[in-house]
Amino acid sequence: MIVCFDIGGSAIKGAVAHSVERIEPLGRRPTPLDDFNAFAETLRLVIDEAGGKQDRIAISVTGVVDPETKAIKCANIPCIDGRKLSAELSDILGVPVLVANDADCFALAEAGAGAGHGHRIVLGVILGTGVGGGLVVDGKLINEDGGFAGEWGHGPAVASVAGTPPVAIPAFDCGCGQRGCVDTIGGARGMERLHLTLHGKTLTSEEITTLWQAGDAEAARTIDVLVDLISSPLALTVNITGATIVPVGGGLANVTPLIARIDKAVRARILRKFDRPLVVPGECGIEPGLIGAAILGLGGEFQ
């Protein structure tokens, strides 16, 4: 038995995992942001709620573990930023602790129990507030030891012109410190930024996608440009990884027509041709972070 966690900037969600098919949710608690002792104690309370003897703890968390130093970089939860989280929590909780990025856990969940089940190479993509991703090969997370593999949302990869007819697109500053990253135009905030740039109007991503599906011309222009901008870097990532399925999570994954548009554009730009959908909505709609953490903790027993 393991206890798994999905930890974000607002909440810590826990579950007991006996197998991938048997994951029992535990309590949900606010995330202590500035007090590491309180953070660790919150985990302990959830573990105590689980009862029994745990083989290990597995955590899906916002942030990236450095594969060499094992320190985590996590802007959303200051009290864990820079810490060797796995080792420190193992000492405090008295049980081995595995830590992985939340996008990586999404990819692991989709590979084991979602749209990627049965595929050898699964590229999980997040189109949420921003853009993220994770890579699973032969049932194993490429980033088991930490790192940035699969993070197609960062790096200056956005074209300077896009859409039909073409329009100039500025290289927006990214939170990672670079300019022109896919993250700046590809997620919900990116869509809103594009709409403001193209039309001088401030709308939410929900408003833009609703207007688009209702036939609004300005919203359609925004979606056209967005799809054009993100499809080439995503196609390149598919070419490099050899992924045969690309499940999508995050809020924009719920806009099925948008995912279908991206799929069509990506399949037109990759070397290998598929006569079936490649970029698809993720199937682990409820708690993919917990499912991915469970699979991580269980050692990939879904195979």
mmCIF file of C-alpha atoms in Angstrom:
data_model
loop_
_atom_site.group_PDB
_atom_site.id
_atom_site.type_symbol
_atom_site.label_atom_id
_atom_site.label_comp_id
_atom_site.label_asym_id
_atom_site.label_seq_id
_atom_site.Cartn_x
_atom_site.Cartn_y
_atom_site.Cartn_z
ATOM 1 C CA MET A 1 0.000 0.000 0.000
ATOM 2 C CA ILE A 2 1.166 3.518 -0.756
ATOM 3 C CA VAL A 3 -0.167 6.950 0.046
ATOM 4 C CA CYS A 4 -0.118 9.312 -2.917
ATOM 5 C CA PHE A 5 -0.522 13.079 -3.042
ATOM 6 C CA ASP A 6 -1.417 15.676 -5.654
ATOM 7 C CA ILE A 7 -0.066 18.979 -4.339
ATOM 8 C CA GLY A 8 -0.727 22.389 -5.830
ATOM 9 C CA GLY A 9 -0.549 25.952 -4.630
ATOM 10 C CA SER A 10 -4.037 25.839 -3.121
ATOM 11 C CA ALA A 11 -4.669 22.261 -1.962
ATOM 12 C CA ILE A 12 -3.068 18.989 -0.911
ATOM 13 C CA LYS A 13 -5.120 15.994 -2.078
ATOM 14 C CA GLY A 14 -4.304 12.519 -0.814
ATOM 15 C CA ALA A 15 -5.290 8.935 -1.572
ATOM 16 C CA VAL A 16 -4.439 5.363 -0.632
ATOM 17 C CA ALA A 17 -3.383 3.247 -3.615
ATOM 18 C CA HIS A 18 -3.498 -0.531 -3.348
ATOM 19 C CA SER A 19 -3.330 -0.810 -7.163
ATOM 20 C CA VAL A 20 -4.048 1.437 -10.135
ATOM 21 C CA GLU A 21 -7.591 0.083 -10.158
ATOM 22 C CA ARG A 22 -8.043 0.689 -6.431
ATOM 23 C CA ILE A 23 -7.284 4.258 -5.400
ATOM 24 C CA GLU A 24 -9.238 5.512 -2.392
ATOM 25 C CA PRO A 25 -9.365 9.310 -1.893
ATOM 26 C CA LEU A 26 -8.441 10.772 1.480
ATOM 27 C CA GLY A 27 -8.876 14.257 2.871
ATOM 28 C CA ARG A 28 -8.220 17.500 1.005
ATOM 29 C CA ARG A 29 -6.389 20.213 2.948
ATOM 30 C CA PRO A 30 -5.095 23.721 2.215
ATOM 31 C CA THR A 31 -1.431 23.843 1.179
ATOM 32 C CA PRO A 32 0.818 25.585 3.731
ATOM 33 C CA LEU A 33 2.822 27.908 1.497
ATOM 34 C CA ASP A 34 5.364 29.490 3.821
ATOM 35 C CA ASP A 35 5.924 26.979 6.651
ATOM 36 C CA PHE A 36 7.740 23.755 5.771
ATOM 37 C CA ASN A 37 7.023 22.152 9.141
ATOM 38 C CA ALA A 38 3.311 22.790 8.640
ATOM 39 C CA PHE A 39 3.608 21.422 5.101
ATOM 40 C CA ALA A 40 5.166 18.172 6.349
ATOM 41 C CA GLU A 41 2.673 17.916 9.213
ATOM 42 C CA THR A 42 -0.226 18.230 6.764
ATOM 43 C CA LEU A 43 1.155 15.260 4.842
ATOM 44 C CA ARG A 44 1.492 13.325 8.092
ATOM 45 C CA LEU A 45 -2.157 13.985 8.979
ATOM 46 C CA VAL A 46 -3.269 12.552 5.651
ATOM 47 C CA ILE A 47 -0.960 9.552 6.105
ATOM 48 C CA ASP A 48 -2.388 8.958 9.582
ATOM 49 C CA GLU A 49 -5.867 9.067 8.091
ATOM 50 C CA ALA A 50 -4.839 6.278 5.715
ATOM 51 C CA GLY A 51 -3.822 3.998 8.579
ATOM 52 C CA GLY A 52 -1.833 0.805 8.157
ATOM 53 C CA LYS A 53 1.760 0.493 7.044
ATOM 54 C CA GLN A 54 2.840 2.330 3.908
ATOM 55 C CA ASP A 55 5.506 0.971 1.562
ATOM 56 C CA ARG A 56 6.252 4.453 0.268
ATOM 57 C CA ILE A 57 4.825 7.910 -0.371
ATOM 58 C CA ALA A 58 4.444 9.245 -3.941
ATOM 59 C CA ILE A 59 3.876 12.924 -4.655
ATOM 60 C CA SER A 60 2.721 14.781 -7.747
ATOM 61 C CA VAL A 61 3.619 18.442 -7.283
ATOM 62 C CA THR A 62 3.891 21.660 -9.192
ATOM 63 C CA GLY A 63 7.618 22.266 -9.708
ATOM 64 C CA VAL A 64 10.626 20.488 -11.191
ATOM 65 C CA VAL A 65 13.275 18.389 -9.422
ATOM 66 C CA ASP A 66 16.872 18.961 -10.519
ATOM 67 C CA PRO A 67 18.155 15.492 -11.518
ATOM 68 C CA GLU A 68 21.658 16.247 -10.216
ATOM 69 C CA THR A 69 21.105 18.123 -6.961
ATOM 70 C CA LYS A 70 17.613 16.660 -6.254
ATOM 71 C CA ALA A 71 16.475 20.151 -5.200
ATOM 72 C CA ILE A 72 13.014 21.202 -6.311
ATOM 73 C CA LYS A 73 12.216 24.473 -8.054
ATOM 74 C CA CYS A 74 8.681 25.457 -7.070
ATOM 75 C CA ALA A 75 7.526 29.057 -7.269
ATOM 76 C CA ASN A 76 3.942 28.275 -6.192
ATOM 77 C CA ILE A 77 4.930 26.799 -2.799
ATOM 78 C CA PRO A 78 7.789 28.901 -1.368
ATOM 79 C CA CYS A 79 8.403 26.684 1.681
ATOM 80 C CA ILE A 80 9.556 23.747 -0.471
ATOM 81 C CA ASP A 81 11.417 25.760 -3.121
ATOM 82 C CA GLY A 82 15.095 24.802 -3.209
ATOM 83 C CA ARG A 83 14.693 21.877 -0.807
ATOM 84 C CA LYS A 84 15.774 18.292 -1.433
ATOM 85 C CA LEU A 85 12.143 17.430 -0.916
ATOM 86 C CA SER A 86 12.288 13.674 -1.321
ATOM 87 C CA ALA A 87 15.133 13.191 1.151
ATOM 88 C CA GLU A 88 13.810 15.702 3.690
ATOM 89 C CA LEU A 89 10.285 14.274 3.710
ATOM 90 C CA SER A 90 11.631 10.727 3.885
ATOM 91 C CA ASP A 91 13.522 11.655 7.064
ATOM 92 C CA ILE A 92 10.522 13.387 8.613
ATOM 93 C CA LEU A 93 7.864 10.829 7.658
ATOM 94 C CA GLY A 94 10.001 7.739 8.119
ATOM 95 C CA VAL A 95 9.125 6.174 4.786
ATOM 96 C CA PRO A 96 10.603 6.479 1.259
ATOM 97 C CA VAL A 97 9.171 9.440 -0.658
ATOM 98 C CA LEU A 98 9.042 9.777 -4.450
ATOM 99 C CA VAL A 99 8.458 13.235 -5.967
ATOM 100 C CA ALA A 100 7.495 14.038 -9.570
ATOM 101 C CA ASN A 101 6.258 17.036 -11.536
ATOM 102 C CA ASP A 102 2.488 17.255 -11.972
ATOM 103 C CA ALA A 103 2.646 17.293 -15.793
ATOM 104 C CA ASP A 104 4.839 14.188 -15.667
ATOM 105 C CA CYS A 105 2.286 12.505 -13.410
ATOM 106 C CA PHE A 106 -0.470 13.450 -15.851
ATOM 107 C CA ALA A 107 1.486 11.743 -18.633
ATOM 108 C CA LEU A 108 2.035 8.695 -16.433
ATOM 109 C CA ALA A 109 -1.679 8.537 -15.593
ATOM 110 C CA GLU A 110 -2.699 8.734 -19.240
ATOM 111 C CA ALA A 111 -0.124 6.103 -20.218
ATOM 112 C CA GLY A 112 -1.285 3.721 -17.523
ATOM 113 C CA ALA A 113 -4.995 4.280 -17.206
ATOM 114 C CA GLY A 114 -6.073 6.735 -19.903
ATOM 115 C CA ALA A 115 -5.864 7.542 -23.581
ATOM 116 C CA GLY A 116 -2.262 6.347 -23.830
ATOM 117 C CA HIS A 117 -2.851 2.851 -22.473
ATOM 118 C CA GLY A 118 -1.290 0.326 -24.847
ATOM 119 C CA HIS A 119 1.032 2.853 -26.481
ATOM 120 C CA ARG A 120 4.789 2.482 -26.088
ATOM 121 C CA ILE A 121 5.580 6.238 -26.249
ATOM 122 C CA VAL A 122 3.109 8.684 -24.711
ATOM 123 C CA LEU A 123 3.564 12.453 -24.768
ATOM 124 C CA GLY A 124 1.243 14.015 -22.208
ATOM 125 C CA VAL A 125 0.459 17.666 -22.906
ATOM 126 C CA ILE A 126 -1.001 20.259 -20.552
ATOM 127 C CA LEU A 127 -2.973 23.173 -21.995
ATOM 128 C CA GLY A 128 -4.113 24.838 -18.817
ATOM 129 C CA THR A 129 -3.185 28.229 -17.422
ATOM 130 C CA GLY A 130 0.089 27.621 -19.257
ATOM 131 C CA VAL A 131 1.696 24.851 -21.309
ATOM 132 C CA GLY A 132 3.471 21.771 -19.987
ATOM 133 C CA GLY A 133 4.198 18.182 -20.811
ATOM 134 C CA GLY A 134 5.676 14.857 -19.808
ATOM 135 C CA LEU A 135 7.021 11.808 -21.603
ATOM 136 C CA VAL A 136 6.475 8.115 -20.808
ATOM 137 C CA VAL A 137 8.353 5.361 -22.664
ATOM 138 C CA ASP A 138 7.748 1.651 -22.113
ATOM 139 C CA GLY A 139 5.621 2.451 -19.102
ATOM 140 C CA LYS A 140 8.339 4.478 -17.395
ATOM 141 C CA LEU A 141 8.515 8.193 -16.809
ATOM 142 C CA ILE A 142 11.546 9.671 -18.571
ATOM 143 C CA ASN A 143 11.860 12.117 -15.675
ATOM 144 C CA GLU A 144 11.911 9.512 -12.901
ATOM 145 C CA ASP A 145 15.021 11.234 -11.526
ATOM 146 C CA GLY A 146 13.728 14.733 -12.277
ATOM 147 C CA GLY A 147 14.408 17.099 -15.145
ATOM 148 C CA PHE A 148 12.676 18.969 -17.937
ATOM 149 C CA ALA A 149 12.118 16.299 -20.611
ATOM 150 C CA GLY A 150 8.744 16.790 -22.275
ATOM 151 C CA GLU A 151 8.522 20.499 -21.390
ATOM 152 C CA TRP A 152 7.702 21.606 -24.927
ATOM 153 C CA GLY A 153 6.112 24.803 -23.602
ATOM 154 C CA HIS A 154 9.448 26.488 -22.946
ATOM 155 C CA GLY A 155 12.271 27.619 -25.188
ATOM 156 C CA PRO A 156 11.944 30.334 -27.879
ATOM 157 C CA ALA A 157 9.907 28.296 -30.367
ATOM 158 C CA VAL A 158 7.008 30.568 -31.389
ATOM 159 C CA ALA A 159 6.872 31.784 -34.998
ATOM 160 C CA SER A 160 6.992 35.523 -35.635
ATOM 161 C CA VAL A 161 4.027 35.343 -38.038
ATOM 162 C CA ALA A 162 0.994 33.062 -37.926
ATOM 163 C CA GLY A 163 -2.557 32.592 -39.138
ATOM 164 C CA THR A 164 -4.343 32.939 -42.465
ATOM 165 C CA PRO A 165 -3.723 35.618 -43.617
ATOM 166 C CA PRO A 166 -0.418 35.876 -41.703
ATOM 167 C CA VAL A 167 -0.131 38.361 -38.863
ATOM 168 C CA ALA A 168 2.980 39.443 -36.937
ATOM 169 C CA ILE A 169 3.223 38.001 -33.423
ATOM 170 C CA PRO A 170 5.465 39.639 -30.788
ATOM 171 C CA ALA A 171 7.904 37.528 -28.788
ATOM 172 C CA PHE A 172 6.250 37.834 -25.381
ATOM 173 C CA ASP A 173 8.286 37.600 -22.169
ATOM 174 C CA CYS A 174 7.901 34.250 -20.403
ATOM 175 C CA GLY A 175 7.960 33.505 -16.702
ATOM 176 C CA CYS A 176 10.887 31.127 -17.276
ATOM 177 C CA GLY A 177 13.072 34.120 -18.187
ATOM 178 C CA GLN A 178 13.074 33.630 -21.945
ATOM 179 C CA ARG A 179 10.999 35.244 -24.703
ATOM 180 C CA GLY A 180 8.797 33.693 -27.349
ATOM 181 C CA CYS A 181 7.984 30.462 -25.496
ATOM 182 C CA VAL A 182 4.932 28.390 -26.440
ATOM 183 C CA ASP A 183 3.757 28.931 -22.865
ATOM 184 C CA THR A 184 3.241 32.638 -23.608
ATOM 185 C CA ILE A 185 0.594 32.019 -26.279
ATOM 186 C CA GLY A 186 -0.550 28.413 -25.897
ATOM 187 C CA GLY A 187 -2.499 28.097 -22.656
ATOM 188 C CA ALA A 188 -5.517 29.969 -21.351
ATOM 189 C CA ARG A 189 -3.537 33.092 -20.460
ATOM 190 C CA GLY A 190 -1.760 32.866 -23.816
ATOM 191 C CA MET A 191 -5.053 32.704 -25.681
ATOM 192 C CA GLU A 192 -6.210 35.800 -23.819
ATOM 193 C CA ARG A 193 -2.932 37.563 -24.642
ATOM 194 C CA LEU A 194 -3.318 36.714 -28.314
ATOM 195 C CA HIS A 195 -6.905 37.988 -28.400
ATOM 196 C CA LEU A 196 -5.837 41.282 -26.837
ATOM 197 C CA THR A 197 -2.944 41.600 -29.300
ATOM 198 C CA LEU A 198 -5.094 40.817 -32.339
ATOM 199 C CA HIS A 199 -8.268 42.680 -31.437
ATOM 200 C CA GLY A 200 -7.489 45.021 -28.542
ATOM 201 C CA LYS A 201 -10.106 43.283 -26.386
ATOM 202 C CA THR A 202 -9.682 41.683 -22.966
ATOM 203 C CA LEU A 203 -11.701 38.465 -22.736
ATOM 204 C CA THR A 204 -11.279 35.275 -20.726
ATOM 205 C CA SER A 205 -10.335 32.063 -22.497
ATOM 206 C CA GLU A 206 -13.803 30.714 -21.667
ATOM 207 C CA GLU A 207 -15.409 33.718 -23.369
ATOM 208 C CA ILE A 208 -13.139 33.391 -26.411
ATOM 209 C CA THR A 209 -13.796 29.679 -26.927
ATOM 210 C CA THR A 210 -17.543 30.150 -26.386
ATOM 211 C CA LEU A 211 -17.655 32.967 -28.945
ATOM 212 C CA TRP A 212 -15.581 30.904 -31.376
ATOM 213 C CA GLN A 213 -17.977 27.980 -31.188
ATOM 214 C CA ALA A 214 -20.860 30.407 -31.732
ATOM 215 C CA GLY A 215 -19.302 31.664 -34.987
ATOM 216 C CA ASP A 216 -17.707 34.930 -33.820
ATOM 217 C CA ALA A 217 -15.175 36.098 -36.436
ATOM 218 C CA GLU A 218 -12.701 37.710 -34.021
ATOM 219 C CA ALA A 219 -12.618 34.679 -31.762
ATOM 220 C CA ALA A 220 -12.169 32.464 -34.818
ATOM 221 C CA ARG A 221 -9.168 34.560 -35.859
ATOM 222 C CA THR A 222 -7.631 34.142 -32.388
ATOM 223 C CA ILE A 223 -8.122 30.360 -32.469
ATOM 224 C CA ASP A 224 -6.689 30.178 -35.992
ATOM 225 C CA VAL A 225 -3.534 32.002 -34.919
ATOM 226 C CA LEU A 226 -3.190 30.022 -31.690
ATOM 227 C CA VAL A 227 -3.509 26.665 -33.451
ATOM 228 C CA ASP A 228 -0.985 27.736 -36.087
ATOM 229 C CA LEU A 229 1.493 28.882 -33.436
ATOM 230 C CA ILE A 230 1.418 25.815 -31.200
ATOM 231 C CA SER A 231 1.041 23.084 -33.821
ATOM 232 C CA SER A 232 4.547 23.363 -35.276
ATOM 233 C CA PRO A 233 6.463 23.069 -31.964
ATOM 234 C CA LEU A 234 4.139 20.263 -30.899
ATOM 235 C CA ALA A 235 4.684 18.480 -34.226
ATOM 236 C CA LEU A 236 8.438 18.844 -33.783
ATOM 237 C CA THR A 237 8.159 17.340 -30.296
ATOM 238 C CA VAL A 238 6.207 14.389 -31.701
ATOM 239 C CA ASN A 239 8.858 13.884 -34.393
ATOM 240 C CA ILE A 240 11.671 13.938 -31.825
ATOM 241 C CA THR A 241 10.001 11.658 -29.277
ATOM 242 C CA GLY A 242 8.227 9.280 -31.647
ATOM 243 C CA ALA A 243 5.039 9.539 -29.578
ATOM 244 C CA THR A 244 2.081 7.657 -31.026
ATOM 245 C CA ILE A 245 -0.509 9.328 -28.803
ATOM 246 C CA VAL A 246 -0.681 12.798 -27.256
ATOM 247 C CA PRO A 247 -3.291 13.037 -24.489
ATOM 248 C CA VAL A 248 -4.129 16.610 -23.481
ATOM 249 C CA GLY A 249 -5.022 17.783 -19.983
ATOM 250 C CA GLY A 250 -5.743 21.159 -18.438
ATOM 251 C CA GLY A 251 -8.733 23.426 -18.848
ATOM 252 C CA LEU A 252 -8.475 23.830 -22.626
ATOM 253 C CA ALA A 253 -8.636 20.043 -23.021
ATOM 254 C CA ASN A 254 -12.343 20.381 -22.224
ATOM 255 C CA VAL A 255 -12.858 22.361 -25.452
ATOM 256 C CA THR A 256 -13.137 19.305 -27.680
ATOM 257 C CA PRO A 257 -13.352 21.193 -31.013
ATOM 258 C CA LEU A 258 -10.124 23.022 -30.158
ATOM 259 C CA ILE A 259 -8.266 19.759 -29.482
ATOM 260 C CA ALA A 260 -9.614 18.400 -32.770
ATOM 261 C CA ARG A 261 -8.287 21.477 -34.619
ATOM 262 C CA ILE A 262 -4.872 21.092 -33.005
ATOM 263 C CA ASP A 263 -4.832 17.389 -33.839
ATOM 264 C CA LYS A 264 -5.565 18.052 -37.499
ATOM 265 C CA ALA A 265 -2.851 20.720 -37.724
ATOM 266 C CA VAL A 266 -0.239 18.597 -35.920
ATOM 267 C CA ARG A 267 -0.908 15.502 -38.043
ATOM 268 C CA ALA A 268 -0.414 17.618 -41.171
ATOM 269 C CA ARG A 269 3.044 18.706 -39.958
ATOM 270 C CA ILE A 270 4.642 15.484 -38.661
ATOM 271 C CA LEU A 271 6.710 12.983 -40.587
ATOM 272 C CA ARG A 272 4.734 9.896 -39.639
ATOM 273 C CA LYS A 273 1.168 9.999 -40.935
ATOM 274 C CA PHE A 274 -1.707 8.781 -38.806
ATOM 275 C CA ASP A 275 -5.191 8.001 -40.105
ATOM 276 C CA ARG A 276 -6.555 8.286 -36.564
ATOM 277 C CA PRO A 277 -6.519 11.095 -33.989
ATOM 278 C CA LEU A 278 -3.108 11.670 -32.434
ATOM 279 C CA VAL A 279 -3.739 14.661 -30.154
ATOM 280 C CA VAL A 280 -6.722 13.689 -28.007
ATOM 281 C CA PRO A 281 -8.411 14.816 -24.785
ATOM 282 C CA GLY A 282 -7.064 12.972 -21.756
ATOM 283 C CA GLU A 283 -9.304 10.281 -20.330
ATOM 284 C CA CYS A 284 -8.249 10.559 -16.667
ATOM 285 C CA GLY A 285 -10.558 13.482 -16.103
ATOM 286 C CA ILE A 286 -10.775 13.058 -12.315
ATOM 287 C CA GLU A 287 -7.564 13.435 -10.302
ATOM 288 C CA PRO A 288 -4.937 12.466 -12.916
ATOM 289 C CA GLY A 289 -2.255 13.751 -10.521
ATOM 290 C CA LEU A 290 -3.261 11.184 -7.909
ATOM 291 C CA ILE A 291 -3.449 8.423 -10.516
ATOM 292 C CA GLY A 292 -0.005 9.342 -11.861
ATOM 293 C CA ALA A 293 1.474 9.509 -8.364
ATOM 294 C CA ALA A 294 -0.064 6.131 -7.590
ATOM 295 C CA ILE A 295 1.481 4.584 -10.702
ATOM 296 C CA LEU A 296 4.820 6.177 -9.808
ATOM 297 C CA GLY A 297 4.658 4.759 -6.308
ATOM 298 C CA LEU A 298 3.549 1.351 -7.506
ATOM 299 C CA GLY A 299 6.508 1.175 -9.865
ATOM 300 C CA GLY A 300 4.564 1.120 -13.125
ATOM 301 C CA GLU A 301 2.498 -1.911 -12.224
ATOM 302 C CA PHE A 302 -0.115 -0.990 -14.817
ATOM 303 C CA GLN A 303 1.849 -2.784 -17.528
#
